[in-house]
Amino acid sequence: MHGFELLLVLFDNLVKVGIVRTPETAHFTFDLRAETNEAMESLIEKAQKTIEKTAKPTSTMVDSKVENLLPVAVQHPYAIELAKDAITTVQGEEHVEPIYISPGGEDFHFYAYHAPGLAATMIGLGCDLKPGLHHPKMSFNTESLINGTKILTEMLIKADTKVW
């Protein structure tokens, strides 16, 4: 049983014993995350089926929709190789870290999502980001942008010599 399905069952039981009164309307938002776009599509499908299954016994009318889909990174092997080579050239091999799989989305991932096979990857700069990405008081070492520019430039130079 998924977490949101368990929550709905718990809510239903609280209604049955009279602890919670059934509201006339309710709005739910689910923040679904997955490591791959395929897993996300499967998760969305399971969520929609669970919502429908939960509504059916009480003939409840449910209007559900996916409002925002933010794709996750599609790791292309050529782009990863280019990034590793460029980082090694610009900063040294000791700065190449293992691939990190993030369950977060990014609007730039729409390119690879809608153009399968597009050579794309993400690069983390290690810029002392604090307290966290998108936090209102976020700060980072802006000198890292210089390294990022050098890495991207090196990637473009190396990409120009490859047969795709």
Short mmCIF file of C-alpha atoms in Angstrom, two decimals:
data_model
loop_
_atom_site.label_atom_id
_atom_site.label_comp_id
_atom_site.label_asym_id
_atom_site.label_seq_id
_atom_site.Cartn_x
_atom_site.Cartn_y
_atom_site.Cartn_z
CA MET A 1 0.00 0.00 0.00
CA HIS A 2 1.38 3.42 -0.97
CA GLY A 3 1.68 6.23 1.58
CA PHE A 4 -1.12 8.32 0.06
CA GLU A 5 -3.39 5.25 -0.18
CA LEU A 6 -2.76 4.53 3.51
CA LEU A 7 -3.59 8.16 4.33
CA LEU A 8 -6.91 7.89 2.51
CA VAL A 9 -7.78 4.63 4.30
CA LEU A 10 -6.95 6.25 7.66
CA PHE A 11 -9.12 9.27 6.82
CA ASP A 12 -11.98 6.97 5.78
CA ASN A 13 -11.76 5.09 9.10
CA LEU A 14 -11.79 8.35 11.09
CA VAL A 15 -14.97 9.35 9.23
CA LYS A 16 -16.63 5.98 10.03
CA VAL A 17 -16.12 6.35 13.78
CA GLY A 18 -17.26 9.96 13.76
CA ILE A 19 -13.95 11.58 14.70
CA VAL A 20 -13.81 13.40 11.39
CA ARG A 21 -16.82 14.70 9.48
CA THR A 22 -16.78 14.26 5.76
CA PRO A 23 -16.31 17.62 4.08
CA GLU A 24 -18.34 18.57 1.02
CA THR A 25 -15.18 19.24 -0.96
CA ALA A 26 -11.53 18.49 -0.49
CA HIS A 27 -8.36 19.42 -2.31
CA PHE A 28 -5.27 17.24 -2.22
CA THR A 29 -1.85 17.89 -3.66
CA PHE A 30 0.67 15.12 -4.08
CA ASP A 31 4.36 15.91 -4.55
CA LEU A 32 5.53 12.81 -6.36
CA ARG A 33 9.24 12.21 -6.97
CA ALA A 34 11.15 9.47 -8.74
CA GLU A 35 14.68 8.79 -9.96
CA THR A 36 13.61 8.26 -13.60
CA ASN A 37 10.92 9.70 -15.83
CA GLU A 38 9.60 6.18 -16.47
CA ALA A 39 9.26 5.59 -12.73
CA MET A 40 7.48 8.96 -12.41
CA GLU A 41 4.99 8.06 -15.15
CA SER A 42 4.31 4.76 -13.37
CA LEU A 43 3.91 6.54 -10.03
CA ILE A 44 1.44 9.04 -11.53
CA GLU A 45 -0.57 6.19 -13.06
CA LYS A 46 -0.66 4.34 -9.72
CA ALA A 47 -1.73 7.51 -7.91
CA GLN A 48 -4.56 8.13 -10.37
CA LYS A 49 -5.76 4.52 -10.08
CA THR A 50 -5.63 4.73 -6.28
CA ILE A 51 -7.65 7.96 -6.29
CA GLU A 52 -10.27 6.38 -8.58
CA LYS A 53 -10.36 3.20 -6.48
CA THR A 54 -10.79 5.21 -3.27
CA ALA A 55 -13.66 7.27 -4.72
CA LYS A 56 -15.60 4.36 -6.24
CA PRO A 57 -17.14 2.75 -3.09
CA THR A 58 -18.82 6.02 -2.06
CA SER A 59 -19.64 7.18 -5.62
CA THR A 60 -17.58 10.26 -4.90
CA MET A 61 -16.89 12.46 -7.90
CA VAL A 62 -13.18 13.08 -8.19
CA ASP A 63 -11.50 15.44 -10.59
CA SER A 64 -7.80 14.67 -10.69
CA LYS A 65 -5.14 16.07 -12.95
CA VAL A 66 -1.40 16.35 -13.24
CA GLU A 67 -0.75 20.07 -13.09
CA ASN A 68 3.03 20.19 -13.18
CA LEU A 69 5.38 17.56 -14.45
CA LEU A 70 9.02 18.36 -13.92
CA PRO A 71 11.22 15.75 -15.60
CA VAL A 72 14.31 14.35 -13.95
CA ALA A 73 17.72 14.31 -15.61
CA VAL A 74 18.28 11.89 -18.45
CA GLN A 75 21.92 10.86 -18.21
CA HIS A 76 23.38 10.49 -21.71
CA PRO A 77 26.65 8.50 -21.75
CA TYR A 78 28.38 10.82 -24.28
CA ALA A 79 27.45 13.93 -22.28
CA ILE A 80 28.70 12.29 -19.08
CA GLU A 81 32.00 11.37 -20.79
CA LEU A 82 32.36 14.95 -22.10
CA ALA A 83 31.65 16.40 -18.66
CA LYS A 84 34.18 14.11 -16.96
CA ASP A 85 36.84 14.94 -19.56
CA ALA A 86 36.17 18.68 -19.30
CA ILE A 87 36.23 18.69 -15.49
CA THR A 88 39.48 16.72 -15.53
CA THR A 89 41.03 19.20 -18.00
CA VAL A 90 39.85 22.31 -16.13
CA GLN A 91 40.14 21.27 -12.49
CA GLY A 92 41.87 17.89 -12.34
CA GLU A 93 40.67 14.31 -12.05
CA GLU A 94 40.35 14.60 -8.26
CA HIS A 95 37.34 16.90 -8.86
CA VAL A 96 35.36 14.30 -10.81
CA GLU A 97 32.78 12.81 -8.47
CA PRO A 98 30.61 9.70 -8.96
CA ILE A 99 27.25 10.25 -10.64
CA TYR A 100 24.62 11.45 -8.18
CA ILE A 101 21.02 10.47 -8.90
CA SER A 102 18.67 13.21 -7.76
CA PRO A 103 14.93 12.67 -7.35
CA GLY A 104 14.42 16.35 -8.05
CA GLY A 105 13.29 17.89 -11.31
CA GLU A 106 14.59 20.79 -13.33
CA ASP A 107 12.94 22.73 -16.15
CA PHE A 108 16.01 22.28 -18.38
CA HIS A 109 15.31 18.53 -18.39
CA PHE A 110 12.35 19.15 -20.70
CA TYR A 111 14.83 19.29 -23.61
CA ALA A 112 15.99 15.69 -23.15
CA TYR A 113 12.50 14.58 -22.09
CA HIS A 114 10.95 15.76 -25.36
CA ALA A 115 13.95 14.94 -27.57
CA PRO A 116 15.01 11.39 -26.66
CA GLY A 117 18.64 10.77 -27.46
CA LEU A 118 19.67 14.39 -26.89
CA ALA A 119 23.09 14.33 -25.23
CA ALA A 120 22.40 15.95 -21.87
CA THR A 121 23.62 15.69 -18.30
CA MET A 122 23.88 17.78 -15.14
CA ILE A 123 27.07 19.14 -13.64
CA GLY A 124 27.47 19.99 -9.97
CA LEU A 125 30.07 22.67 -9.31
CA GLY A 126 30.66 22.26 -5.59
CA CYS A 127 30.10 25.95 -4.89
CA ASP A 128 29.51 25.89 -1.10
CA LEU A 129 25.77 26.40 -1.56
CA LYS A 130 24.04 27.28 1.73
CA PRO A 131 21.49 26.72 3.26
CA GLY A 132 19.96 24.95 0.22
CA LEU A 133 18.91 25.31 -3.38
CA HIS A 134 15.94 27.69 -3.87
CA HIS A 135 16.05 28.79 -0.21
CA PRO A 136 15.29 32.53 0.09
CA LYS A 137 18.65 33.10 1.82
CA MET A 138 20.61 30.87 -0.55
CA SER A 139 24.21 31.89 -1.11
CA PHE A 140 27.16 30.33 -2.90
CA ASN A 141 30.72 31.03 -3.95
CA THR A 142 30.23 33.02 -7.17
CA GLU A 143 33.84 32.29 -8.21
CA SER A 144 32.54 28.78 -9.00
CA LEU A 145 30.67 30.27 -11.95
CA ILE A 146 34.05 30.91 -13.60
CA ASN A 147 34.92 27.22 -13.27
CA GLY A 148 31.50 26.29 -14.62
CA THR A 149 32.02 28.52 -17.65
CA LYS A 150 35.43 26.96 -18.28
CA ILE A 151 33.99 23.44 -17.95
CA LEU A 152 31.11 24.16 -20.36
CA THR A 153 33.48 25.79 -22.84
CA GLU A 154 35.78 22.76 -22.68
CA MET A 155 32.77 20.46 -23.19
CA LEU A 156 31.80 22.37 -26.35
CA ILE A 157 35.34 22.21 -27.73
CA LYS A 158 35.53 18.46 -27.05
CA ALA A 159 32.00 17.86 -28.42
CA ASP A 160 32.97 19.56 -31.67
CA THR A 161 35.64 16.90 -32.28
CA LYS A 162 33.31 13.92 -31.69
CA VAL A 163 31.26 12.01 -34.21
CA TRP A 164 27.72 11.87 -32.86
#
